[in-house]
C-alpha cells in the first residue's frame, strides 16, 4: 500500500511539476521569441544602417567619380588648349620660317640679279675698252701700212734712180769700152750680178704674194676682231753677195723677231735644214701675224686653224694620231648673243679649247713612233700656243683691271 501512496504522491508531485515546467518552457519560448524579434529588429536596423551606409558610400563614390570626371574633363580641356596653343605656335613659327625663307630667296635672287647686271655692265665695259683698243690698233696698223707704202714707194723711186744711174754708167762703160774693150763674158757676169742685186726684193715679194694669198684670206675670214686691211707680205732680204757694186736700200724698220722664233737658214746639215724649213713654214703661214711677222696671232685664230699645219703639211710625213684632232670652229668660241652679241669671244671657251689643245700636244700623250720632224712640229705648235695663251691671259688681266 505504501508503494501505491508513494506512487500517488509522486504522481501528484509530478502533476504539480509539469505546469511549472510548461510555464518555464513557455516563458523560455516567449523569451526566445522576444530575443529572436530583438535580433531581427537589430538585424533590420543593422541592415538599414548598412543600406544607408551603402547608399552614402555609393553617393560618395558618385560624387568622387563626378569630381574625377570633372577633373578629367578639365585636364582634357587644358590639354586640348595646350595642344591648340602649341599647334598655333608651330603654325606661327612655320609661317615665320616660310616668310624668312621667301625673304632670303628673294634677297638671293636680287643679289644674283645685281651680280648678273654688274657682270653684264663689266662685260659691256670690257667690250667697249676692247673695241677702243682694237680701233687704236687698227689706226696704228693703218698708219704702219701707210708708212710701209711710203717706204716702198721711196724704195721703188730709189731703185728707179739706181737703174737710171746704172744705165748711164753702162752707156759710159760701153763708150769707154771702145777704147779699152772688155771681154763679153765679164760684162755679162757683171750685168747678171747687178740685176740680182737690184731686183731680189721684188722677186721675193711676188713669190710670197703667190704663195700665201689663200691663207691670208682664210685668216681674215676667221678674225674675231674688226676686219683689218690686208698688208703686203713682209719683205725678206737674201744674203748680199760680196761683189756688190752699189749699196742697197735698208729694209723697213721693224722690231726684231724674238730669238725663240728666229729663223736660221744658214745650216749646212740636211736634217737641220728640214727642221728650219718646218719652223719657217709654221711661223709664216700660221704662227705670226702679217705684215711685219713679229707678233703672234691671237690664240683663238691659232686654235681654229691649227689643223691646217698638222702633218702632212709642209711635206712632213702623215700620222694617224693627228687625225684624232677635232677642229674647233670660230663660232664655238663666241659668247651667247643674249649677253654680248655675236662678235665677242668667250674667255672660258677659249681657255677650255687651250686646255684641250695642250692635252692633245702634251709630250706624254704623243705616240712613241713619231719621227724627228713630227716631234719638232708638235713641240713648235706647243710653244706657239703656250706663248699666245699667255699673251691672251695677260691682256684679259689688264682689261679686267681697267674694268674693275
Coordinates of C-alpha atoms in Angstrom, one line a residue:
X1 CA 0.0 0.0 0.0
X2 CA 3.0 2.3 0.7
X3 CA 4.2 1.9 -2.7
X4 CA 0.9 3.0 -4.1
X5 CA 0.9 6.0 -1.9
X6 CA 4.4 6.8 -2.9
X7 CA 3.3 6.5 -6.5
X8 CA 0.3 8.6 -5.8
X9 CA 2.4 11.2 -4.1
X10 CA 5.0 11.1 -6.8
X11 CA 2.2 11.4 -9.3
X12 CA 0.8 14.5 -7.5
X13 CA 4.3 15.9 -7.3
X14 CA 4.8 15.2 -11.0
X15 CA 1.5 16.8 -11.8
X16 CA 2.4 19.9 -9.9
X17 CA 5.9 20.0 -11.5
X18 CA 4.5 19.7 -15.1
X19 CA 2.7 23.0 -15.1
X20 CA 5.8 24.7 -13.7
X21 CA 7.9 23.3 -16.5
X22 CA 5.3 24.2 -19.0
X23 CA 5.2 27.8 -17.7
X24 CA 9.0 27.9 -17.6
X25 CA 9.1 26.4 -21.1
X26 CA 6.5 28.9 -22.2
X27 CA 8.5 31.7 -20.7
X28 CA 11.6 30.4 -22.3
X29 CA 9.8 30.2 -25.6
X30 CA 8.5 33.7 -25.1
X31 CA 11.9 34.9 -24.2
X32 CA 13.4 33.2 -27.2
X33 CA 10.8 34.7 -29.4
X34 CA 11.4 38.1 -27.9
X35 CA 15.1 37.6 -28.3
X36 CA 14.6 36.5 -31.9
X37 CA 12.4 39.5 -32.5
X38 CA 15.0 41.7 -31.0
X39 CA 17.6 40.1 -33.0
X40 CA 15.5 40.5 -36.1
X41 CA 14.9 44.2 -35.2
X42 CA 18.6 44.7 -34.6
X43 CA 19.4 42.9 -37.9
X44 CA 16.8 45.0 -39.7
X45 CA 18.3 48.1 -38.0
X46 CA 21.8 47.0 -39.0
X47 CA 20.6 46.2 -42.4
X48 CA 19.0 49.6 -42.6
X49 CA 22.2 51.2 -41.4
X50 CA 24.2 49.1 -43.9
X51 CA 21.9 50.1 -46.7
X52 CA 22.2 53.7 -45.6
X53 CA 25.9 53.4 -45.4
X54 CA 26.0 51.7 -48.8
X55 CA 23.8 54.4 -50.2
X56 CA 26.1 57.0 -48.6
X57 CA 29.2 55.2 -50.0
X58 CA 27.5 55.0 -53.4
X59 CA 26.7 58.7 -53.2
X60 CA 30.2 59.5 -52.2
X61 CA 31.6 57.3 -54.9
X62 CA 29.3 59.0 -57.4
X63 CA 30.5 62.4 -56.1
X64 CA 34.1 61.3 -56.3
X65 CA 33.5 59.9 -59.8
X66 CA 31.8 63.1 -60.9
X67 CA 34.6 65.1 -59.4
X68 CA 37.2 62.9 -61.1
X69 CA 35.3 63.1 -64.4
X70 CA 35.1 66.9 -64.0
X71 CA 38.8 67.0 -63.3
X72 CA 39.5 64.7 -66.2
X73 CA 37.4 66.9 -68.5
X74 CA 39.2 69.9 -67.2
X75 CA 42.5 68.2 -67.7
X76 CA 41.5 67.2 -71.2
X77 CA 40.4 70.8 -71.9
X78 CA 43.7 72.1 -70.6
X79 CA 45.5 69.5 -72.8
X80 CA 43.4 70.4 -75.8
X81 CA 44.0 74.1 -75.2
X82 CA 47.8 73.5 -74.8
X83 CA 47.8 71.4 -78.0
X84 CA 45.9 74.1 -79.8
X85 CA 48.3 76.7 -78.5
X86 CA 51.2 74.6 -79.5
X87 CA 49.7 74.0 -82.9
X88 CA 49.1 77.7 -83.3
X89 CA 52.6 78.5 -82.1
X90 CA 54.0 75.9 -84.6
X91 CA 51.9 77.3 -87.4
X92 CA 53.1 80.8 -86.5
X93 CA 56.7 79.6 -86.4
X94 CA 56.3 77.8 -89.7
X95 CA 54.8 80.9 -91.3
X96 CA 57.6 83.0 -89.9
X97 CA 60.1 80.4 -91.3
X98 CA 58.4 80.4 -94.6
X99 CA 58.3 84.2 -94.7
X100 CA 62.0 84.3 -93.7
X101 CA 62.9 81.7 -96.4
X102 CA 60.9 83.5 -99.0
X103 CA 62.6 86.8 -98.0
X104 CA 66.0 85.0 -98.1
X105 CA 65.3 83.6 -101.5
X106 CA 64.1 87.0 -102.7
X107 CA 67.3 88.6 -101.4
X108 CA 69.4 85.9 -103.1
X109 CA 67.6 86.5 -106.3
X110 CA 68.0 90.2 -106.0
X111 CA 71.7 89.7 -105.2
X112 CA 72.1 87.3 -108.1
X113 CA 70.3 89.7 -110.4
X114 CA 72.6 92.6 -109.2
X115 CA 75.7 90.4 -109.8
X116 CA 74.4 89.5 -113.2
X117 CA 73.7 93.1 -114.0
X118 CA 77.1 94.1 -112.7
X119 CA 78.8 91.3 -114.7
X120 CA 76.9 92.5 -117.8
X121 CA 78.0 96.0 -117.2
X122 CA 81.6 94.9 -116.6
X123 CA 81.4 92.8 -119.8
X124 CA 80.0 95.7 -121.7
X125 CA 82.7 98.0 -120.3
X126 CA 85.3 95.4 -121.2
X127 CA 83.9 95.1 -124.7
X128 CA 83.9 98.9 -125.1
X129 CA 87.5 99.1 -123.9
X130 CA 88.4 96.2 -126.2
X131 CA 86.7 97.9 -129.2
X132 CA 88.5 101.2 -128.4
X133 CA 91.8 99.2 -128.2
X134 CA 91.0 97.5 -131.5
X135 CA 90.2 100.8 -133.1
X136 CA 93.5 102.2 -131.8
X137 CA 95.3 99.1 -133.1
X138 CA 93.5 99.4 -136.4
X139 CA 94.5 103.1 -136.6
X140 CA 98.1 102.1 -135.7
X141 CA 98.1 99.4 -138.3
X142 CA 96.7 101.7 -140.9
X143 CA 99.4 104.2 -140.1
X144 CA 102.0 101.5 -140.2
X145 CA 100.6 100.4 -143.6
X146 CA 100.8 104.0 -144.9
X147 CA 104.4 104.3 -143.6
X148 CA 105.2 100.9 -145.2
X149 CA 103.7 102.0 -148.5
X150 CA 105.6 105.3 -148.4
X151 CA 108.8 103.3 -147.7
X152 CA 108.0 101.0 -150.7
X153 CA 107.4 104.0 -152.9
X154 CA 110.7 105.5 -151.7
X155 CA 112.4 102.2 -152.4
X156 CA 110.9 102.0 -155.9
X157 CA 111.9 105.5 -156.6
X158 CA 115.4 104.8 -155.3
X159 CA 115.6 101.6 -157.4
X160 CA 114.5 103.5 -160.5
X161 CA 117.1 106.2 -159.8
X162 CA 119.7 103.5 -159.3
X163 CA 118.5 101.8 -162.6
X164 CA 118.8 105.1 -164.4
X165 CA 122.2 105.7 -162.9
X166 CA 123.3 102.1 -163.7
X167 CA 122.1 102.6 -167.3
X168 CA 124.1 105.8 -167.5
X169 CA 127.1 104.0 -166.2
X170 CA 126.6 101.2 -168.7
X171 CA 126.4 103.7 -171.5
X172 CA 129.6 105.3 -170.2
X173 CA 131.2 101.9 -169.9
X174 CA 130.1 101.0 -173.5
X175 CA 131.5 104.3 -174.7
X176 CA 134.8 103.6 -172.8
X177 CA 134.8 100.0 -174.0
X178 CA 135.5 101.1 -177.5
X179 CA 138.9 102.4 -176.3
X180 CA 139.5 99.6 -173.7
X181 CA 137.4 96.7 -174.8
X182 CA 136.3 94.3 -172.1
X183 CA 135.6 90.6 -172.7
X184 CA 131.9 89.9 -173.3
X185 CA 131.6 87.2 -170.6
X186 CA 132.9 89.6 -167.9
X187 CA 130.3 92.2 -168.9
X188 CA 127.5 89.6 -169.0
X189 CA 128.5 88.4 -165.5
X190 CA 128.5 92.0 -164.1
X191 CA 125.1 92.6 -165.6
X192 CA 123.7 89.5 -164.1
X193 CA 125.2 90.5 -160.7
X194 CA 123.7 93.9 -160.9
X195 CA 120.3 92.6 -161.8
X196 CA 120.5 90.1 -159.0
X197 CA 121.3 92.9 -156.5
X198 CA 118.6 95.3 -157.8
X199 CA 115.6 93.0 -158.0
X200 CA 115.7 90.4 -155.2
X201 CA 113.2 92.2 -153.1
X202 CA 110.6 92.5 -155.9
X203 CA 111.1 88.8 -156.8
X204 CA 110.7 87.7 -153.2
X205 CA 107.7 89.9 -152.7
X206 CA 106.0 88.4 -155.8
X207 CA 106.8 84.9 -154.7
X208 CA 105.2 85.5 -151.2
X209 CA 102.1 87.0 -152.8
X210 CA 101.7 84.0 -154.9
X211 CA 102.4 81.5 -152.1
X212 CA 100.2 82.8 -149.2
X213 CA 97.1 84.6 -150.6
X214 CA 94.6 81.8 -149.7
X215 CA 95.9 81.5 -146.2
X216 CA 95.7 85.3 -145.6
X217 CA 92.1 85.3 -146.9
X218 CA 91.2 82.4 -144.6
X219 CA 92.9 84.1 -141.6
X220 CA 91.0 87.4 -142.3
X221 CA 87.7 85.5 -142.5
X222 CA 88.2 83.8 -139.1
X223 CA 89.3 87.0 -137.4
X224 CA 87.4 87.8 -134.2
X225 CA 88.5 91.4 -134.2
X226 CA 87.3 94.1 -136.6
X227 CA 88.4 93.4 -140.2
X228 CA 91.9 94.5 -140.8
X229 CA 93.3 95.7 -144.0
X230 CA 95.4 93.3 -146.0
X231 CA 99.0 94.1 -145.8
X232 CA 101.6 93.1 -148.3
X233 CA 103.8 90.3 -147.0
X234 CA 107.0 91.2 -145.3
X235 CA 110.0 91.5 -147.5
X236 CA 112.9 89.4 -146.7
X237 CA 116.3 90.3 -148.0
X238 CA 118.5 87.5 -149.2
X239 CA 122.2 87.5 -148.2
X240 CA 124.1 90.1 -150.2
X241 CA 126.9 88.9 -152.3
X242 CA 130.5 90.0 -152.0
X243 CA 130.6 91.5 -155.5
X244 CA 128.2 94.3 -154.9
X245 CA 128.7 97.3 -157.0
X246 CA 126.2 99.7 -155.4
X247 CA 124.7 99.9 -151.8
X248 CA 121.1 98.5 -151.4
X249 CA 118.4 100.5 -149.6
X250 CA 117.9 99.3 -146.0
X251 CA 114.8 97.2 -145.1
X252 CA 111.8 98.7 -143.4
X253 CA 112.5 99.3 -139.7
X254 CA 110.5 96.7 -137.7
X255 CA 111.1 95.3 -134.2
X256 CA 113.5 92.4 -134.1
X257 CA 112.0 88.9 -134.1
X258 CA 112.4 87.1 -130.7
X259 CA 115.2 84.7 -130.7
X260 CA 112.8 81.9 -129.9
X261 CA 111.1 82.4 -133.3
X262 CA 114.2 83.5 -135.2
X263 CA 114.7 81.6 -138.5
X264 CA 118.2 80.4 -139.2
X265 CA 118.7 79.3 -142.8
X266 CA 122.5 79.1 -142.8
X267 CA 122.6 75.5 -141.5
X268 CA 124.6 73.0 -143.7
X269 CA 123.0 69.9 -142.1
X270 CA 120.1 68.4 -144.2
X271 CA 118.1 67.4 -141.2
X272 CA 118.6 70.8 -139.6
X273 CA 117.7 72.5 -142.8
X274 CA 114.4 70.4 -142.9
X275 CA 113.7 71.4 -139.3
X276 CA 114.4 75.1 -140.1
X277 CA 112.1 74.9 -143.1
X278 CA 109.3 73.4 -141.0
X279 CA 109.8 76.2 -138.4
X280 CA 109.7 78.9 -141.1
X281 CA 106.6 77.5 -142.7
X282 CA 104.7 77.2 -139.4
X283 CA 105.6 80.7 -138.3
X284 CA 104.8 82.4 -141.7
X285 CA 101.7 80.5 -142.6
X286 CA 100.2 80.0 -139.1
X287 CA 102.0 81.5 -136.1
X288 CA 103.0 85.1 -136.9
X289 CA 100.7 87.9 -137.8
X290 CA 101.3 89.8 -141.0
X291 CA 102.5 92.2 -142.3
X292 CA 105.6 92.5 -140.1
X293 CA 105.6 88.9 -138.9
X294 CA 106.9 90.0 -135.5
X295 CA 103.9 89.2 -133.3
X296 CA 101.9 86.0 -132.7
X297 CA 98.4 85.7 -134.0
X298 CA 95.5 85.7 -131.4
X299 CA 95.1 82.4 -129.6
X300 CA 91.6 81.9 -130.9
X301 CA 92.9 82.1 -134.5
X302 CA 95.6 79.7 -133.8
X303 CA 93.2 77.2 -132.2
X304 CA 90.7 77.4 -135.1
X305 CA 93.4 76.9 -137.8
X306 CA 95.9 74.5 -136.2
X307 CA 94.6 71.6 -138.2
X308 CA 96.0 73.3 -141.3
X309 CA 99.6 72.8 -140.0
X310 CA 99.3 69.2 -138.8
X311 CA 101.1 66.6 -140.8
X312 CA 101.2 66.0 -143.7
X313 CA 101.5 69.8 -144.1
X314 CA 104.9 71.2 -145.2
X315 CA 105.9 67.7 -146.6
X316 CA 106.0 66.2 -143.1
X317 CA 105.0 62.5 -143.1
X318 CA 101.4 61.9 -142.0
X319 CA 100.5 60.1 -138.9
X320 CA 97.1 58.7 -137.8
X321 CA 97.4 60.4 -134.4
X322 CA 96.8 63.9 -135.9
X323 CA 93.5 62.7 -137.5
X324 CA 92.0 62.4 -133.9
X325 CA 92.0 66.2 -133.5
X326 CA 88.5 67.6 -133.9
X327 CA 88.7 71.1 -135.4
X328 CA 87.3 74.0 -133.4
X329 CA 85.1 76.4 -135.3
X330 CA 85.3 80.1 -134.6
X331 CA 81.6 80.1 -133.7
X332 CA 82.2 77.6 -130.9
X333 CA 84.3 80.2 -129.1
X334 CA 81.7 83.0 -129.2
X335 CA 79.7 84.3 -126.3
X336 CA 75.9 83.9 -126.4
X337 CA 74.1 86.6 -128.3
X338 CA 71.9 87.5 -125.3
X339 CA 74.9 88.8 -123.4
X340 CA 77.4 90.4 -125.7
X341 CA 76.4 89.8 -129.3
X342 CA 77.8 87.5 -131.9
X343 CA 81.2 89.2 -132.3
X344 CA 82.8 88.6 -129.0
X345 CA 84.8 85.6 -127.8
X346 CA 84.3 83.8 -124.5
X347 CA 87.3 83.7 -122.3
X348 CA 86.1 80.4 -120.6
X349 CA 85.6 78.7 -124.0
X350 CA 89.0 79.8 -125.3
X351 CA 90.7 78.6 -122.1
X352 CA 88.8 75.3 -122.4
X353 CA 90.0 74.9 -126.0
X354 CA 93.6 75.8 -125.0
X355 CA 93.4 73.0 -122.3
X356 CA 92.1 70.6 -125.0
X357 CA 95.0 71.5 -127.4
X358 CA 97.6 71.3 -124.6
X359 CA 96.3 67.8 -123.7
X360 CA 96.5 66.8 -127.4
X361 CA 100.0 68.1 -127.8
X362 CA 101.4 67.1 -124.4
X363 CA 104.7 65.2 -124.8
X364 CA 103.3 62.4 -122.5
X365 CA 100.3 61.9 -124.8
X366 CA 102.1 61.9 -128.1
X367 CA 102.8 58.5 -129.8
X368 CA 106.2 57.0 -129.3
X369 CA 106.7 56.3 -133.1
X370 CA 106.8 60.0 -134.2
X371 CA 109.9 60.9 -136.2
X372 CA 112.1 63.9 -135.6
X373 CA 110.2 66.2 -137.9
X374 CA 106.8 65.3 -136.4
X375 CA 108.1 65.6 -132.9
X376 CA 109.6 69.0 -133.7
X377 CA 106.4 70.2 -135.3
X378 CA 104.4 69.2 -132.1
X379 CA 107.0 71.0 -129.9
X380 CA 106.8 74.1 -132.1
X381 CA 103.0 74.1 -132.0
X382 CA 103.1 73.6 -128.2
X383 CA 105.4 76.6 -127.7
X384 CA 103.5 78.9 -130.0
X385 CA 100.1 78.2 -128.5
X386 CA 101.5 78.5 -124.9
X387 CA 103.0 81.9 -125.7
X388 CA 99.8 83.1 -127.4
X389 CA 97.8 81.8 -124.4
X390 CA 100.0 83.7 -122.0
X391 CA 99.6 86.9 -124.0
X392 CA 95.8 86.3 -124.1
X393 CA 95.6 85.9 -120.3
X394 CA 97.9 88.9 -119.7
X395 CA 95.7 91.1 -122.0
X396 CA 92.5 89.9 -120.2
X397 CA 94.0 90.6 -116.8
X398 CA 94.8 94.2 -118.0
X399 CA 91.3 94.6 -119.3
X400 CA 89.8 93.2 -116.0
X401 CA 91.9 95.7 -114.1
X402 CA 90.7 98.5 -116.2
X403 CA 87.1 97.4 -116.0
X404 CA 87.2 96.6 -112.2

